[in-house]
Amino acid sequence: MSESVDWLADGCPYSHRFQDRYHSCTGGLVQAVGVFLRGCGLPQGWHGREHFIVLETGFGLGQNFLATWAAWLADPQRCQHLHFVSVEAYPVAAVDLVRAARAAEAGLRDLHTPIAPLAEELASVWQNLSPGVHHFDFLQGRVQLTLAVGDVAQVLPQLDGVADAVFLDGFSPSINPDMWSAATLQAVALLCRPGTTLATYTIARRVRDGLKAAGFSVKKCPGLPPKRDRLEAVFIGSPHSGT
């Protein structure tokens, strides 16, 4: 059964389970581009690459995946193959993926590549999402989505590959602490290489400390309103004390 999504009067999707909005009031697509893509140095980071892997904790309504796919399509210097690997304990219904994409697209008019058609393509294969790992291919396999359905602590160790960029997402540390635990961040680090970039919207002390302990160099950067700051990090492979 799909996770229920409530739609507030202002058009924002809301989780009854976590009692919180799915994304910043600035909009999911704005957050995807401004926090996650920019924070991980994309699209420049995949230039000249054959393969590029993005790891995400918290697929939610798919805004980060769709924004990444759209940025890839719009980039003439894109990598040959884009692989997006994400974890989600409570997948939403396909209709909510599409509704969220249409709402996000309406709020951001300067898109080079519309995301609503991409969301509809995703929705067409978004079914039977039982616990476990699911694989979806788009554009004859040039864009791949691997979705691990289940608790993040349990499914991260089941994943293969080495991430080039990490989108550390999910409901806030105060609401969903397990998503941001030291064990989760250590499991993320095991899927990284020296130089892997990471981005997240939160600057919570426990997250900063957990990332440093897991081998990331961490710095605060200007955030998207109403948040003053966000985090960018780089995996260096050993504990590090940064800003």
PDB file of C-alpha atoms in Angstrom:
ATOM      1  CA  MET A   1       0.000   0.000   0.000  1.00  0.00           C
ATOM      2  CA  SER A   2       1.339   3.441  -0.956  1.00  0.00           C
ATOM      3  CA  GLU A   3       2.194   6.077   1.616  1.00  0.00           C
ATOM      4  CA  SER A   4      -0.563   8.650   2.010  1.00  0.00           C
ATOM      5  CA  VAL A   5       0.289  12.239   1.087  1.00  0.00           C
ATOM      6  CA  ASP A   6      -1.778  15.170   2.328  1.00  0.00           C
ATOM      7  CA  TRP A   7      -1.900  18.259   0.137  1.00  0.00           C
ATOM      8  CA  LEU A   8      -2.051  21.513   2.066  1.00  0.00           C
ATOM      9  CA  ALA A   9      -3.997  24.593   1.032  1.00  0.00           C
ATOM     10  CA  ASP A  10      -0.792  26.215  -0.265  1.00  0.00           C
ATOM     11  CA  GLY A  11      -0.192  23.203  -2.546  1.00  0.00           C
ATOM     12  CA  CYS A  12       2.647  21.739  -0.487  1.00  0.00           C
ATOM     13  CA  PRO A  13       2.739  17.953   0.085  1.00  0.00           C
ATOM     14  CA  TYR A  14       2.597  16.934   3.747  1.00  0.00           C
ATOM     15  CA  SER A  15       3.409  13.664   5.522  1.00  0.00           C
ATOM     16  CA  HIS A  16       0.880  12.609   8.144  1.00  0.00           C
ATOM     17  CA  ARG A  17       3.349   9.971   9.390  1.00  0.00           C
ATOM     18  CA  PHE A  18       6.109  12.492  10.137  1.00  0.00           C
ATOM     19  CA  GLN A  19       3.885  15.534  10.653  1.00  0.00           C
ATOM     20  CA  ASP A  20       6.000  17.638   8.333  1.00  0.00           C
ATOM     21  CA  ARG A  21       6.176  19.006   4.800  1.00  0.00           C
ATOM     22  CA  TYR A  22       8.024  16.957   2.205  1.00  0.00           C
ATOM     23  CA  HIS A  23      10.208  19.890   1.241  1.00  0.00           C
ATOM     24  CA  SER A  24      11.066  23.495   1.962  1.00  0.00           C
ATOM     25  CA  CYS A  25       8.428  26.163   1.377  1.00  0.00           C
ATOM     26  CA  THR A  26      10.630  27.382  -1.487  1.00  0.00           C
ATOM     27  CA  GLY A  27       9.577  24.261  -3.413  1.00  0.00           C
ATOM     28  CA  GLY A  28      10.946  20.769  -3.903  1.00  0.00           C
ATOM     29  CA  LEU A  29      12.537  21.474  -7.258  1.00  0.00           C
ATOM     30  CA  VAL A  30      14.182  24.681  -6.066  1.00  0.00           C
ATOM     31  CA  GLN A  31      15.585  22.746  -3.122  1.00  0.00           C
ATOM     32  CA  ALA A  32      16.756  19.918  -5.371  1.00  0.00           C
ATOM     33  CA  VAL A  33      18.705  22.300  -7.581  1.00  0.00           C
ATOM     34  CA  GLY A  34      19.869  24.793  -4.963  1.00  0.00           C
ATOM     35  CA  VAL A  35      20.830  22.389  -2.199  1.00  0.00           C
ATOM     36  CA  PHE A  36      21.596  19.005  -3.732  1.00  0.00           C
ATOM     37  CA  LEU A  37      22.754  19.532  -7.314  1.00  0.00           C
ATOM     38  CA  ARG A  38      24.648  22.725  -6.563  1.00  0.00           C
ATOM     39  CA  GLY A  39      25.935  21.367  -3.259  1.00  0.00           C
ATOM     40  CA  CYS A  40      27.441  18.349  -5.028  1.00  0.00           C
ATOM     41  CA  GLY A  41      28.957  20.400  -7.857  1.00  0.00           C
ATOM     42  CA  LEU A  42      26.559  19.202 -10.538  1.00  0.00           C
ATOM     43  CA  PRO A  43      26.299  19.154 -13.469  1.00  0.00           C
ATOM     44  CA  GLN A  44      30.014  19.999 -13.744  1.00  0.00           C
ATOM     45  CA  GLY A  45      30.971  16.983 -11.649  1.00  0.00           C
ATOM     46  CA  TRP A  46      29.915  14.470 -14.275  1.00  0.00           C
ATOM     47  CA  HIS A  47      31.597  16.192 -17.222  1.00  0.00           C
ATOM     48  CA  GLY A  48      33.965  13.862 -19.024  1.00  0.00           C
ATOM     49  CA  ARG A  49      32.740  10.840 -17.105  1.00  0.00           C
ATOM     50  CA  GLU A  50      31.518   7.566 -18.597  1.00  0.00           C
ATOM     51  CA  HIS A  51      29.432   6.648 -15.560  1.00  0.00           C
ATOM     52  CA  PHE A  52      28.198   8.771 -12.650  1.00  0.00           C
ATOM     53  CA  ILE A  53      26.424   7.449  -9.545  1.00  0.00           C
ATOM     54  CA  VAL A  54      24.269   9.523  -7.190  1.00  0.00           C
ATOM     55  CA  LEU A  55      23.291   8.021  -3.825  1.00  0.00           C
ATOM     56  CA  GLU A  56      20.265   9.472  -2.037  1.00  0.00           C
ATOM     57  CA  THR A  57      18.786   8.793   1.390  1.00  0.00           C
ATOM     58  CA  GLY A  58      15.046   9.477   1.171  1.00  0.00           C
ATOM     59  CA  PHE A  59      13.408   9.333  -2.280  1.00  0.00           C
ATOM     60  CA  GLY A  60      10.192  10.973  -1.094  1.00  0.00           C
ATOM     61  CA  LEU A  61       8.313  12.464  -4.032  1.00  0.00           C
ATOM     62  CA  GLY A  62      11.238  11.969  -6.405  1.00  0.00           C
ATOM     63  CA  GLN A  63      12.045  15.649  -6.858  1.00  0.00           C
ATOM     64  CA  ASN A  64      15.804  15.177  -6.506  1.00  0.00           C
ATOM     65  CA  PHE A  65      15.849  12.320  -8.996  1.00  0.00           C
ATOM     66  CA  LEU A  66      13.722  14.206 -11.522  1.00  0.00           C
ATOM     67  CA  ALA A  67      15.803  17.379 -11.166  1.00  0.00           C
ATOM     68  CA  THR A  68      19.004  15.368 -11.656  1.00  0.00           C
ATOM     69  CA  TRP A  69      17.574  13.608 -14.709  1.00  0.00           C
ATOM     70  CA  ALA A  70      16.440  16.938 -16.167  1.00  0.00           C
ATOM     71  CA  ALA A  71      19.854  18.539 -15.538  1.00  0.00           C
ATOM     72  CA  TRP A  72      21.509  15.565 -17.237  1.00  0.00           C
ATOM     73  CA  LEU A  73      19.258  15.862 -20.282  1.00  0.00           C
ATOM     74  CA  ALA A  74      19.941  19.593 -20.575  1.00  0.00           C
ATOM     75  CA  ASP A  75      23.720  19.246 -20.321  1.00  0.00           C
ATOM     76  CA  PRO A  76      25.579  18.722 -23.640  1.00  0.00           C
ATOM     77  CA  GLN A  77      28.634  17.614 -21.626  1.00  0.00           C
ATOM     78  CA  ARG A  78      26.707  15.019 -19.622  1.00  0.00           C
ATOM     79  CA  CYS A  79      28.187  11.669 -18.672  1.00  0.00           C
ATOM     80  CA  GLN A  80      27.272   8.693 -20.812  1.00  0.00           C
ATOM     81  CA  HIS A  81      25.373   6.867 -18.065  1.00  0.00           C
ATOM     82  CA  LEU A  82      23.634   8.298 -14.986  1.00  0.00           C
ATOM     83  CA  HIS A  83      22.767   5.914 -12.150  1.00  0.00           C
ATOM     84  CA  PHE A  84      20.607   7.260  -9.316  1.00  0.00           C
ATOM     85  CA  VAL A  85      20.435   5.037  -6.235  1.00  0.00           C
ATOM     86  CA  SER A  86      17.899   5.921  -3.553  1.00  0.00           C
ATOM     87  CA  VAL A  87      16.392   4.542  -0.354  1.00  0.00           C
ATOM     88  CA  GLU A  88      12.748   4.948   0.661  1.00  0.00           C
ATOM     89  CA  ALA A  89      10.911   3.225   3.500  1.00  0.00           C
ATOM     90  CA  TYR A  90       7.453   4.501   2.515  1.00  0.00           C
ATOM     91  CA  PRO A  91       6.965   4.913  -1.261  1.00  0.00           C
ATOM     92  CA  VAL A  92       4.144   7.238  -2.276  1.00  0.00           C
ATOM     93  CA  ALA A  93       1.622   6.577  -5.031  1.00  0.00           C
ATOM     94  CA  ALA A  94       2.472   7.285  -8.665  1.00  0.00           C
ATOM     95  CA  VAL A  95      -0.262   9.928  -8.822  1.00  0.00           C
ATOM     96  CA  ASP A  96       1.469  11.900  -6.069  1.00  0.00           C
ATOM     97  CA  LEU A  97       4.806  11.759  -7.893  1.00  0.00           C
ATOM     98  CA  VAL A  98       3.176  13.354 -10.928  1.00  0.00           C
ATOM     99  CA  ARG A  99       1.165  15.891  -8.932  1.00  0.00           C
ATOM    100  CA  ALA A 100       4.275  17.038  -7.072  1.00  0.00           C
ATOM    101  CA  ALA A 101       6.243  17.359 -10.323  1.00  0.00           C
ATOM    102  CA  ARG A 102       3.537  19.439 -11.955  1.00  0.00           C
ATOM    103  CA  ALA A 103       3.306  21.715  -8.934  1.00  0.00           C
ATOM    104  CA  ALA A 104       7.094  22.133  -8.795  1.00  0.00           C
ATOM    105  CA  GLU A 105       7.294  22.840 -12.513  1.00  0.00           C
ATOM    106  CA  ALA A 106       4.612  25.523 -12.257  1.00  0.00           C
ATOM    107  CA  GLY A 107       6.654  27.284  -9.584  1.00  0.00           C
ATOM    108  CA  LEU A 108       9.906  27.301 -11.572  1.00  0.00           C
ATOM    109  CA  ARG A 109       9.440  28.590 -15.082  1.00  0.00           C
ATOM    110  CA  ASP A 110      13.068  28.708 -16.225  1.00  0.00           C
ATOM    111  CA  LEU A 111      13.523  24.958 -16.527  1.00  0.00           C
ATOM    112  CA  HIS A 112      15.613  23.850 -19.494  1.00  0.00           C
ATOM    113  CA  THR A 113      13.923  20.448 -19.373  1.00  0.00           C
ATOM    114  CA  PRO A 114      10.343  20.062 -18.055  1.00  0.00           C
ATOM    115  CA  ILE A 115      10.102  17.472 -15.293  1.00  0.00           C
ATOM    116  CA  ALA A 116       6.395  16.612 -15.526  1.00  0.00           C
ATOM    117  CA  PRO A 117       6.924  14.337 -18.569  1.00  0.00           C
ATOM    118  CA  LEU A 118       9.798  12.657 -16.730  1.00  0.00           C
ATOM    119  CA  ALA A 119       7.549  12.140 -13.707  1.00  0.00           C
ATOM    120  CA  GLU A 120       4.890  10.585 -15.938  1.00  0.00           C
ATOM    121  CA  GLU A 121       7.492   8.222 -17.384  1.00  0.00           C
ATOM    122  CA  LEU A 122       8.569   7.284 -13.864  1.00  0.00           C
ATOM    123  CA  ALA A 123       4.948   6.828 -12.783  1.00  0.00           C
ATOM    124  CA  SER A 124       4.358   4.398 -15.661  1.00  0.00           C
ATOM    125  CA  VAL A 125       6.744   1.874 -14.039  1.00  0.00           C
ATOM    126  CA  TRP A 126       6.067   2.827 -10.411  1.00  0.00           C
ATOM    127  CA  GLN A 127       4.210  -0.252  -9.201  1.00  0.00           C
ATOM    128  CA  ASN A 128       4.500  -3.313  -6.957  1.00  0.00           C
ATOM    129  CA  LEU A 129       7.121  -1.643  -4.771  1.00  0.00           C
ATOM    130  CA  SER A 130       7.473  -4.357  -2.157  1.00  0.00           C
ATOM    131  CA  PRO A 131      10.396  -4.247   0.299  1.00  0.00           C
ATOM    132  CA  GLY A 132      13.657  -4.922  -1.494  1.00  0.00           C
ATOM    133  CA  VAL A 133      15.709  -3.462  -4.326  1.00  0.00           C
ATOM    134  CA  HIS A 134      14.014  -2.391  -7.578  1.00  0.00           C
ATOM    135  CA  HIS A 135      15.683  -1.358 -10.839  1.00  0.00           C
ATOM    136  CA  PHE A 136      14.253   0.935 -13.514  1.00  0.00           C
ATOM    137  CA  ASP A 137      15.839   1.815 -16.866  1.00  0.00           C
ATOM    138  CA  PHE A 138      15.111   4.907 -18.953  1.00  0.00           C
ATOM    139  CA  LEU A 139      16.486   6.015 -22.315  1.00  0.00           C
ATOM    140  CA  GLN A 140      17.687   2.516 -23.183  1.00  0.00           C
ATOM    141  CA  GLY A 141      19.512   2.259 -19.883  1.00  0.00           C
ATOM    142  CA  ARG A 142      21.443   5.524 -20.088  1.00  0.00           C
ATOM    143  CA  VAL A 143      19.510   6.707 -17.035  1.00  0.00           C
ATOM    144  CA  GLN A 144      18.990   4.128 -14.297  1.00  0.00           C
ATOM    145  CA  LEU A 145      17.117   4.320 -11.019  1.00  0.00           C
ATOM    146  CA  THR A 146      17.737   1.808  -8.260  1.00  0.00           C
ATOM    147  CA  LEU A 147      15.186   2.144  -5.463  1.00  0.00           C
ATOM    148  CA  ALA A 148      15.799   0.254  -2.215  1.00  0.00           C
ATOM    149  CA  VAL A 149      12.503   0.002  -0.350  1.00  0.00           C
ATOM    150  CA  GLY A 150      12.955  -0.456   3.373  1.00  0.00           C
ATOM    151  CA  ASP A 151      14.542   0.945   6.508  1.00  0.00           C
ATOM    152  CA  VAL A 152      17.681   2.886   5.652  1.00  0.00           C
ATOM    153  CA  ALA A 153      19.845   1.070   8.207  1.00  0.00           C
ATOM    154  CA  GLN A 154      18.871  -2.283   6.746  1.00  0.00           C
ATOM    155  CA  VAL A 155      19.014  -1.537   3.024  1.00  0.00           C
ATOM    156  CA  LEU A 156      22.161   0.595   2.718  1.00  0.00           C
ATOM    157  CA  PRO A 157      24.437  -2.406   3.401  1.00  0.00           C
ATOM    158  CA  GLN A 158      22.644  -4.281   0.592  1.00  0.00           C
ATOM    159  CA  LEU A 159      23.645  -1.721  -2.033  1.00  0.00           C
ATOM    160  CA  ASP A 160      26.581  -2.121  -4.395  1.00  0.00           C
ATOM    161  CA  GLY A 161      28.680   0.443  -6.199  1.00  0.00           C
ATOM    162  CA  VAL A 162      30.586   3.555  -5.224  1.00  0.00           C
ATOM    163  CA  ALA A 163      28.815   6.910  -5.157  1.00  0.00           C
ATOM    164  CA  ASP A 164      30.249   9.963  -6.870  1.00  0.00           C
ATOM    165  CA  ALA A 165      27.747  12.255  -5.126  1.00  0.00           C
ATOM    166  CA  VAL A 166      25.441  11.863  -2.124  1.00  0.00           C
ATOM    167  CA  PHE A 167      22.132  13.642  -1.525  1.00  0.00           C
ATOM    168  CA  LEU A 168      21.548  13.353   2.224  1.00  0.00           C
ATOM    169  CA  ASP A 169      17.815  13.926   2.391  1.00  0.00           C
ATOM    170  CA  GLY A 170      14.800  12.935   4.437  1.00  0.00           C
ATOM    171  CA  PHE A 171      12.602  14.421   7.125  1.00  0.00           C
ATOM    172  CA  SER A 172      14.523  16.478   9.677  1.00  0.00           C
ATOM    173  CA  PRO A 173      16.838  14.916  12.287  1.00  0.00           C
ATOM    174  CA  SER A 174      14.473  15.938  15.089  1.00  0.00           C
ATOM    175  CA  ILE A 175      11.544  14.128  13.425  1.00  0.00           C
ATOM    176  CA  ASN A 176      13.269  11.108  11.860  1.00  0.00           C
ATOM    177  CA  PRO A 177      16.524  10.640  13.834  1.00  0.00           C
ATOM    178  CA  ASP A 178      17.329   7.162  12.494  1.00  0.00           C
ATOM    179  CA  MET A 179      17.774   8.595   8.993  1.00  0.00           C
ATOM    180  CA  TRP A 180      20.589  10.806  10.320  1.00  0.00           C
ATOM    181  CA  SER A 181      22.160   8.503  12.897  1.00  0.00           C
ATOM    182  CA  ALA A 182      25.888   7.864  13.168  1.00  0.00           C
ATOM    183  CA  ALA A 183      25.277   4.307  11.930  1.00  0.00           C
ATOM    184  CA  THR A 184      23.454   5.576   8.839  1.00  0.00           C
ATOM    185  CA  LEU A 185      26.205   8.073   8.040  1.00  0.00           C
ATOM    186  CA  GLN A 186      28.849   5.366   8.460  1.00  0.00           C
ATOM    187  CA  ALA A 187      26.881   3.136   6.069  1.00  0.00           C
ATOM    188  CA  VAL A 188      26.770   5.997   3.557  1.00  0.00           C
ATOM    189  CA  ALA A 189      30.528   6.466   3.899  1.00  0.00           C
ATOM    190  CA  LEU A 190      31.111   2.810   3.026  1.00  0.00           C
ATOM    191  CA  LEU A 191      29.544   3.545  -0.372  1.00  0.00           C
ATOM    192  CA  CYS A 192      31.824   6.543  -1.043  1.00  0.00           C
ATOM    193  CA  ARG A 193      35.328   7.077  -2.411  1.00  0.00           C
ATOM    194  CA  PRO A 194      37.816   9.844  -1.661  1.00  0.00           C
ATOM    195  CA  GLY A 195      36.430  12.893  -3.443  1.00  0.00           C
ATOM    196  CA  THR A 196      32.753  11.907  -3.284  1.00  0.00           C
ATOM    197  CA  THR A 197      30.710  15.046  -2.718  1.00  0.00           C
ATOM    198  CA  LEU A 198      27.748  15.274  -0.335  1.00  0.00           C
ATOM    199  CA  ALA A 199      25.033  17.853   0.218  1.00  0.00           C
ATOM    200  CA  THR A 200      22.185  18.316   2.654  1.00  0.00           C
ATOM    201  CA  TYR A 201      19.821  21.049   3.805  1.00  0.00           C
ATOM    202  CA  THR A 202      20.395  20.566   7.556  1.00  0.00           C
ATOM    203  CA  ILE A 203      23.249  21.890   9.655  1.00  0.00           C
ATOM    204  CA  ALA A 204      22.226  19.988  12.795  1.00  0.00           C
ATOM    205  CA  ARG A 205      25.224  19.447  15.058  1.00  0.00           C
ATOM    206  CA  ARG A 206      24.667  15.692  15.243  1.00  0.00           C
ATOM    207  CA  VAL A 207      24.763  15.497  11.439  1.00  0.00           C
ATOM    208  CA  ARG A 208      27.927  17.570  11.165  1.00  0.00           C
ATOM    209  CA  ASP A 209      29.655  15.544  13.854  1.00  0.00           C
ATOM    210  CA  GLY A 210      28.434  12.269  12.353  1.00  0.00           C
ATOM    211  CA  LEU A 211      29.743  13.165   8.922  1.00  0.00           C
ATOM    212  CA  LYS A 212      33.145  14.153  10.285  1.00  0.00           C
ATOM    213  CA  ALA A 213      33.369  10.913  12.245  1.00  0.00           C
ATOM    214  CA  ALA A 214      32.475   8.985   9.074  1.00  0.00           C
ATOM    215  CA  GLY A 215      35.342  10.564   7.137  1.00  0.00           C
ATOM    216  CA  PHE A 216      33.874  13.694   5.549  1.00  0.00           C
ATOM    217  CA  SER A 217      35.267  17.204   5.457  1.00  0.00           C
ATOM    218  CA  VAL A 218      32.251  19.421   6.192  1.00  0.00           C
ATOM    219  CA  LYS A 219      31.490  23.105   5.637  1.00  0.00           C
ATOM    220  CA  LYS A 220      28.497  25.383   6.042  1.00  0.00           C
ATOM    221  CA  CYS A 221      27.247  27.252   2.987  1.00  0.00           C
ATOM    222  CA  PRO A 222      24.479  29.840   2.444  1.00  0.00           C
ATOM    223  CA  GLY A 223      21.113  28.100   2.501  1.00  0.00           C
ATOM    224  CA  LEU A 224      17.801  28.575   0.768  1.00  0.00           C
ATOM    225  CA  PRO A 225      15.351  30.843   2.608  1.00  0.00           C
ATOM    226  CA  PRO A 226      14.011  30.415   5.191  1.00  0.00           C
ATOM    227  CA  LYS A 227      17.117  28.391   6.114  1.00  0.00           C
ATOM    228  CA  ARG A 228      20.235  30.462   6.625  1.00  0.00           C
ATOM    229  CA  ASP A 229      22.716  27.630   6.054  1.00  0.00           C
ATOM    230  CA  ARG A 230      23.159  24.239   4.410  1.00  0.00           C
ATOM    231  CA  LEU A 231      26.003  21.718   4.354  1.00  0.00           C
ATOM    232  CA  GLU A 232      28.450  20.622   1.704  1.00  0.00           C
ATOM    233  CA  ALA A 233      30.931  17.840   2.362  1.00  0.00           C
ATOM    234  CA  VAL A 234      33.642  15.810   0.659  1.00  0.00           C
ATOM    235  CA  PHE A 235      34.637  12.290   1.623  1.00  0.00           C
ATOM    236  CA  ILE A 236      38.313  12.142   2.517  1.00  0.00           C
ATOM    237  CA  GLY A 237      38.347   8.651   3.976  1.00  0.00           C
ATOM    238  CA  SER A 238      39.289   9.377   7.570  1.00  0.00           C
ATOM    239  CA  PRO A 239      37.839  11.335  10.543  1.00  0.00           C
ATOM    240  CA  HIS A 240      38.323  15.038  10.124  1.00  0.00           C
ATOM    241  CA  SER A 241      37.536  18.158  12.121  1.00  0.00           C
ATOM    242  CA  GLY A 242      36.236  20.952   9.908  1.00  0.00           C
ATOM    243  CA  THR A 243      34.053  24.011  10.259  1.00  0.00           C
TER     244      THR A 243
END
